[in-house]
Amino acid sequence: MKFVLMCHPAFLGSESMPRFARMIEHALRGRGYSVECWQPVARAHAVALSVPGLGRLAKWAGYVDQYVVFPWEVRARLRREAADTLFVFCDQALGPWVPLVAHRPHVVHAHDLLALKSALGLVPLNATGWTGRLYQRYIRRGFQRARHFISVSGRTREDLRLYGGVSAPETSEVVYNGLNHPYRRVPRTEALACLTAAGLPAVPHGMLLHVGGNTWYKNTEGVVRLYAAYAASVDDPLPLWMVSPPPSVEVQAAMREVPAAGRITFMQGLDTEVVEAAYSMARLFLFPSLAEGFGWPIIEAQACGARVLTTDDAPMNEIAGPDSVMLPLRSDSQSIEDWARAGATRIQAVLAQDAGCAAHALEDQAQQRVLWASKFSQAAAIEGYLRVYERVMKNECGKGLS
């Protein structure tokens, strides 16, 4: 029994997908399986970067490596592969390669279809150019040939059906992601010392926290407007820490609405241990995303005992655990100011409720969140993947993993 992991090329510079592939590779090797990782090598891409004046063509040269050269290499290598080799696509975005092995045992891991939904014109906030629309249709046409899927959430599985055109696959299972770091609840004194050592502002009474990125669906502007409404409604607002890229022009405009008593600090490049300490000190973790494939920070925060405020929409409400605070998505008829004021009222209520609780009661609640987050372990995810892999092999080859 052998596994071939189909992976993104290293020259794309991604971090999350290679990390996901390495997790599967190490788990399979640890169980004694033979594993190979197949991915395009930078040839045309390297030439474009090395020749003066051709750097602007590197992206398109990379497409030559991925969709012209690599498929030729795969076809040549397939002649030497045994029938009991399982091909695992580490991302549905590798769809153009699926037809190469559609007749062989295979599984496609689906993370999110946000780029495809944007390309279909379903996300006005994230318009896609004509080349991007063609590219996403090319990817979709490829993964539609697959017969076996593992999705990271129920929302992703439903999106595969509704927008990916995957209407009747032989396998379509949900296996939630596992944390890629063993986040833990850090005792208060230790957390404060860690944050101080990192040169961060003193927060003896805790803070509001957001961990996000610069993509449209992270709703960074919404987080800032939510905080502005909260800070305007109380005398001594908690500070807001934004573990996020520097603010965009739109976010800077929203920051000008924050009253003088409010304090927002943007920070980047924090060590994992510092983020862990920040989660542990957060009085409330703000994560009102407009969409997600999974929503890692929700589980990370809960693994550190933090209470979460997030969006009442899948997959956020799929994975949000005990006593999470749910905010509805902003409706078309609702202004962002009205949405933010409604959310600020929820923040005030949560903080006031916690202020009236005894310390031991708050710690009990935090431990319940930690317990919930423990369900989302790498071990549980790997076991879920293996169950699907084994079922596919039994159906395809008449035998399970061995």
XYZ file of C-alpha atoms in Angstrom:
402
model
C 0.000 0.000 0.000
C 1.395 3.390 -1.029
C 0.294 7.004 -0.808
C 1.082 9.743 -3.304
C 0.364 13.233 -1.974
C -0.365 15.755 -4.711
C 0.952 19.078 -3.418
C 1.215 22.726 -4.421
C 4.600 23.714 -5.893
C 7.059 25.212 -3.422
C 7.609 28.255 -5.639
C 4.123 29.581 -4.842
C 5.372 30.507 -1.366
C 2.306 29.233 0.480
C 2.634 28.273 4.150
C -0.648 26.662 5.154
C -0.946 24.106 2.357
C 2.639 22.765 2.647
C 2.108 22.532 6.415
C -1.084 20.540 5.847
C 0.686 18.198 3.422
C 3.575 17.677 5.860
C 1.121 16.812 8.630
C -0.437 14.054 6.507
C 2.954 12.853 5.270
C 4.430 12.571 8.778
C 1.334 10.828 10.118
C 1.339 8.253 7.327
C 5.076 7.621 7.584
C 4.680 7.227 11.340
C 2.235 4.408 10.673
C 4.689 2.682 8.382
C 3.188 3.584 5.009
C 5.198 4.377 1.901
C 4.606 8.024 0.968
C 5.727 10.183 -1.936
C 4.968 13.850 -2.512
C 4.475 14.854 -6.125
C 4.587 18.558 -7.009
C 5.704 20.726 -9.920
C 9.309 21.878 -10.015
C 10.197 25.447 -10.967
C 11.579 25.287 -14.483
C 9.888 27.894 -16.664
C 9.197 29.865 -13.474
C 12.888 29.833 -12.522
C 13.927 30.907 -16.019
C 11.494 33.839 -15.958
C 12.912 35.009 -12.639
C 16.520 34.639 -13.767
C 16.272 36.567 -17.037
C 16.247 40.366 -16.672
C 12.948 41.851 -17.787
C 10.980 38.579 -17.602
C 10.140 38.691 -13.907
C 6.639 39.989 -14.652
C 5.985 36.753 -16.553
C 6.959 34.483 -13.641
C 3.335 33.866 -12.659
C 2.429 32.693 -16.158
C 5.638 30.664 -16.428
C 4.594 28.974 -13.199
C 1.356 27.945 -14.875
C 3.428 26.265 -17.598
C 5.258 24.277 -14.916
C 1.993 23.321 -13.191
C -0.343 22.614 -16.087
C 1.873 21.664 -19.019
C 5.105 20.120 -17.742
C 3.861 18.510 -14.529
C 0.910 16.613 -16.109
C 3.344 15.135 -18.646
C 5.579 13.999 -15.775
C 2.627 12.513 -13.876
C 1.522 10.473 -16.891
C 5.039 9.061 -17.231
C 5.260 8.178 -13.529
C 1.806 6.580 -13.449
C 3.039 3.729 -15.642
C 5.213 2.576 -12.751
C 2.613 2.934 -9.977
C 0.884 -0.120 -8.538
C -2.902 -0.367 -8.558
C -3.064 -0.085 -4.762
C -1.576 3.437 -4.718
C -3.915 6.042 -3.214
C -3.567 9.557 -4.657
C -4.354 12.237 -2.084
C -4.922 15.783 -3.360
C -4.044 18.091 -0.479
C -6.274 20.897 -1.810
C -9.206 21.069 -4.191
C -7.372 23.937 -5.935
C -5.193 21.208 -7.473
C -8.260 20.178 -9.455
C -6.631 20.432 -12.905
C -4.558 17.347 -12.046
C -7.516 15.215 -10.878
C -8.384 13.895 -14.386
C -4.888 12.370 -14.566
C -5.778 9.854 -11.834
C -9.583 9.930 -11.829
C -9.600 6.245 -12.840
C -7.377 5.323 -9.873
C -8.020 5.369 -6.093
C -7.983 8.995 -4.982
C -9.240 11.451 -2.354
C -9.520 15.246 -2.639
C -9.249 17.430 0.470
C -11.535 20.466 0.115
C -10.674 23.472 2.287
C -12.830 26.316 1.042
C -14.497 27.484 -2.154
C -14.362 31.206 -1.430
C -12.270 31.978 -4.535
C -14.682 30.011 -6.710
C -17.715 31.778 -5.230
C -16.036 35.123 -5.901
C -15.324 34.065 -9.476
C -18.995 33.163 -9.895
C -19.964 36.720 -8.908
C -21.452 35.669 -5.563
C -19.201 37.916 -3.459
C -19.636 41.592 -4.425
C -16.968 42.583 -1.890
C -14.367 40.559 -3.774
C -14.811 40.990 -7.498
C -12.685 38.692 -9.673
C -11.103 39.635 -13.007
C -11.775 37.665 -16.167
C -8.526 35.676 -15.945
C -9.333 34.741 -12.361
C -12.806 33.629 -13.389
C -11.360 31.420 -16.116
C -8.800 29.974 -13.709
C -11.411 29.047 -11.084
C -13.593 27.395 -13.722
C -10.538 25.436 -14.887
C -9.965 24.249 -11.306
C -13.643 23.356 -10.877
C -13.775 21.425 -14.148
C -10.890 19.345 -12.844
C -12.098 18.478 -9.350
C -15.569 17.693 -10.686
C -13.942 14.526 -12.063
C -13.126 13.332 -8.530
C -15.261 10.712 -6.816
C -14.058 10.990 -3.206
C -13.879 14.140 -1.062
C -13.008 15.137 2.499
C -14.212 18.630 3.487
C -13.021 20.665 6.478
C -16.559 21.718 7.387
C -20.190 21.126 6.567
C -20.244 24.484 4.800
C -17.415 23.459 2.486
C -19.153 20.169 1.697
C -22.349 22.048 0.876
C -20.429 24.554 -1.254
C -18.921 21.665 -3.196
C -22.438 20.565 -4.051
C -23.964 23.978 -4.716
C -21.094 25.777 -6.475
C -18.517 23.115 -7.247
C -20.922 20.975 -9.221
C -20.078 17.921 -7.096
C -23.633 16.618 -6.942
C -23.303 12.868 -6.374
C -19.786 11.831 -5.320
C -19.180 8.334 -4.020
C -17.634 9.844 -0.884
C -18.205 13.268 0.665
C -17.174 13.302 4.313
C -16.523 16.103 6.807
C -13.393 15.853 8.939
C -12.703 18.969 10.971
C -9.186 20.372 10.990
C -6.842 19.619 13.851
C -4.832 22.324 15.587
C -1.312 22.575 14.196
C 0.050 23.748 17.565
C -0.820 22.405 21.048
C -2.361 25.630 22.297
C -2.918 25.721 26.063
C -4.408 28.025 28.656
C -1.510 30.002 30.131
C -1.793 31.045 33.800
C -2.346 34.774 34.212
C 1.034 35.597 35.787
C 2.908 33.606 33.156
C 0.875 35.141 30.314
C 1.495 38.711 31.513
C 5.220 38.014 31.836
C 5.323 36.581 28.303
C 3.532 39.598 26.831
C 5.761 42.026 28.724
C 8.892 40.215 27.542
C 7.618 40.581 23.976
C 7.404 44.351 24.447
C 3.614 44.516 24.242
C 1.414 46.990 26.175
C 0.474 46.139 29.742
C -3.032 44.665 30.017
C -3.520 43.743 33.685
C -7.287 43.648 33.188
C -7.175 41.830 29.849
C -8.201 43.074 26.437
C -10.355 42.362 23.441
C -8.456 40.388 20.818
C -8.685 39.700 17.106
C -6.436 37.396 15.068
C -6.936 37.699 11.328
C -5.517 38.511 7.933
C -5.913 41.030 5.133
C -8.412 39.063 3.055
C -11.900 40.461 2.515
C -13.723 37.788 4.489
C -11.812 38.441 7.737
C -13.920 41.609 8.116
C -11.126 43.655 9.690
C -13.033 46.893 9.124
C -16.054 45.340 10.830
C -13.938 44.427 13.869
C -12.718 48.017 14.195
C -16.215 49.470 13.781
C -17.527 46.997 16.333
C -14.857 48.163 18.763
C -15.556 51.835 18.022
C -19.229 51.337 18.934
C -18.262 49.478 22.120
C -15.678 52.095 23.153
C -18.240 54.865 22.637
C -20.725 53.170 24.960
C -18.562 52.688 28.085
C -16.432 54.964 30.241
C -13.297 52.849 30.377
C -13.158 50.499 27.398
C -10.763 47.605 27.252
C -8.038 47.952 24.621
C -8.289 46.041 21.347
C -5.329 44.046 20.086
C -5.304 43.267 16.376
C -2.914 40.439 15.486
C -3.297 41.338 11.865
C -1.432 43.007 8.967
C -1.131 46.813 9.096
C -4.481 48.548 8.554
C -5.663 49.251 5.029
C -7.001 52.632 3.951
C -10.562 51.481 4.727
C -9.563 50.208 8.157
C -7.689 53.427 8.924
C -10.866 55.352 8.100
C -12.806 53.137 10.531
C -10.147 53.742 13.202
C -10.826 57.467 13.041
C -14.297 56.698 14.415
C -12.835 55.217 17.602
C -13.312 57.617 20.558
C -10.272 58.952 22.410
C -10.731 56.486 25.275
C -10.366 53.547 22.904
C -6.982 51.979 22.209
C -6.237 49.819 19.182
C -2.857 48.184 18.676
C -1.945 46.350 15.464
C 0.809 43.760 15.767
C 2.491 41.274 13.440
C 5.132 38.584 13.589
C 4.361 37.360 17.090
C 5.800 34.045 18.224
C 3.236 31.312 18.797
C 3.880 31.418 22.547
C 3.062 35.140 22.601
C -0.180 34.579 20.667
C -1.024 31.799 23.117
C -0.506 34.203 26.030
C -2.653 36.835 24.302
C -5.480 34.325 23.799
C -5.240 33.394 27.476
C -5.504 37.037 28.595
C -8.327 37.987 26.230
C -11.598 38.874 27.937
C -13.353 38.285 24.611
C -12.052 37.111 21.246
C -13.635 38.978 18.319
C -13.968 36.974 15.101
C -16.949 38.286 13.097
C -15.811 36.849 9.755
C -17.996 37.207 6.684
C -16.981 33.701 5.583
C -14.407 31.019 6.359
C -13.343 27.625 5.160
C -12.892 26.498 8.746
C -11.949 29.290 11.161
C -8.762 28.184 12.937
C -8.544 31.118 15.403
C -11.913 30.194 16.947
C -10.516 26.860 18.117
C -7.124 28.331 19.029
C -8.784 30.899 21.275
C -10.987 28.298 22.944
C -7.987 25.998 23.490
C -6.610 28.864 25.605
C -9.919 29.292 27.443
C -11.030 32.494 25.708
C -14.675 33.241 25.080
C -15.457 33.821 21.412
C -17.703 36.297 19.631
C -18.221 35.194 16.048
C -20.681 35.182 13.170
C -23.859 33.133 13.357
C -23.175 31.451 10.033
C -21.455 28.243 8.944
C -18.738 27.205 9.450
C -18.184 29.604 12.356
C -21.268 28.386 14.206
C -20.309 24.781 13.400
C -17.143 24.937 15.455
C -17.922 27.642 18.026
C -18.111 25.964 21.396
C -19.716 26.594 24.787
C -21.126 30.063 25.537
C -19.863 31.575 22.284
C -21.549 34.858 21.377
C -23.176 34.830 17.946
C -23.653 37.934 15.808
C -25.816 37.781 12.691
C -24.345 38.681 9.360
C -25.146 42.240 8.356
C -28.234 42.283 6.166
C -28.442 44.243 2.912
C -30.797 46.733 4.530
C -28.647 47.252 7.639
C -25.899 49.862 7.836
C -22.549 48.824 9.196
C -23.025 51.369 11.988
C -26.285 49.729 13.104
C -24.668 46.307 12.915
C -21.729 47.526 15.007
C -23.972 49.105 17.659
C -25.947 45.889 17.997
C -22.734 43.937 18.365
C -21.353 46.415 20.897
C -24.428 45.827 23.043
C -23.604 42.111 23.058
C -19.999 42.835 24.037
C -21.111 45.016 26.936
C -23.537 42.351 28.151
C -20.901 39.599 28.071
C -18.305 41.674 29.904
C -20.849 42.788 32.516
C -21.963 39.191 33.050
C -18.387 38.022 33.534
C -17.696 40.875 35.947
C -20.456 39.521 38.187
C -19.056 35.961 38.226
C -16.755 34.545 40.865
C -13.219 33.732 39.771
C -13.729 29.994 40.136
C -16.868 30.140 37.983
C -15.002 31.979 35.227
C -12.213 29.413 35.367
C -14.742 26.570 35.129
C -16.205 28.178 32.010
C -12.725 28.576 30.528
C -11.976 24.900 31.135
C -15.186 23.934 29.345
C -13.928 25.822 26.297
C -10.563 24.091 26.548
C -12.362 20.737 26.675
C -14.390 21.626 23.583
C -11.266 22.643 21.659
C -9.562 19.364 22.537
C -11.909 17.639 20.071
C -10.098 19.430 17.255
C -6.767 17.665 17.560
C -4.396 16.591 14.823
C -4.743 13.016 16.033
C -8.526 13.133 15.619
C -8.190 14.685 12.157
C -5.659 12.070 11.035
C -7.865 9.236 12.279
C -10.745 10.749 10.330
C -8.657 10.930 7.160
C -7.487 7.331 7.566
C -11.057 6.078 7.957
C -11.953 7.682 4.638
C -8.753 6.501 2.948
C -9.422 2.936 4.080
C -13.018 3.000 2.875
C -11.910 4.304 -0.529
C -9.280 1.586 -0.852
C -11.790 -1.109 0.085
C -14.230 0.179 -2.509
C -11.623 0.693 -5.210
C -9.277 -2.268 -4.692
C -11.254 -4.648 -2.527
C -8.878 -4.205 0.405
C -8.213 -1.700 3.149
C -5.021 -0.046 4.298
C -2.240 -2.489 5.094
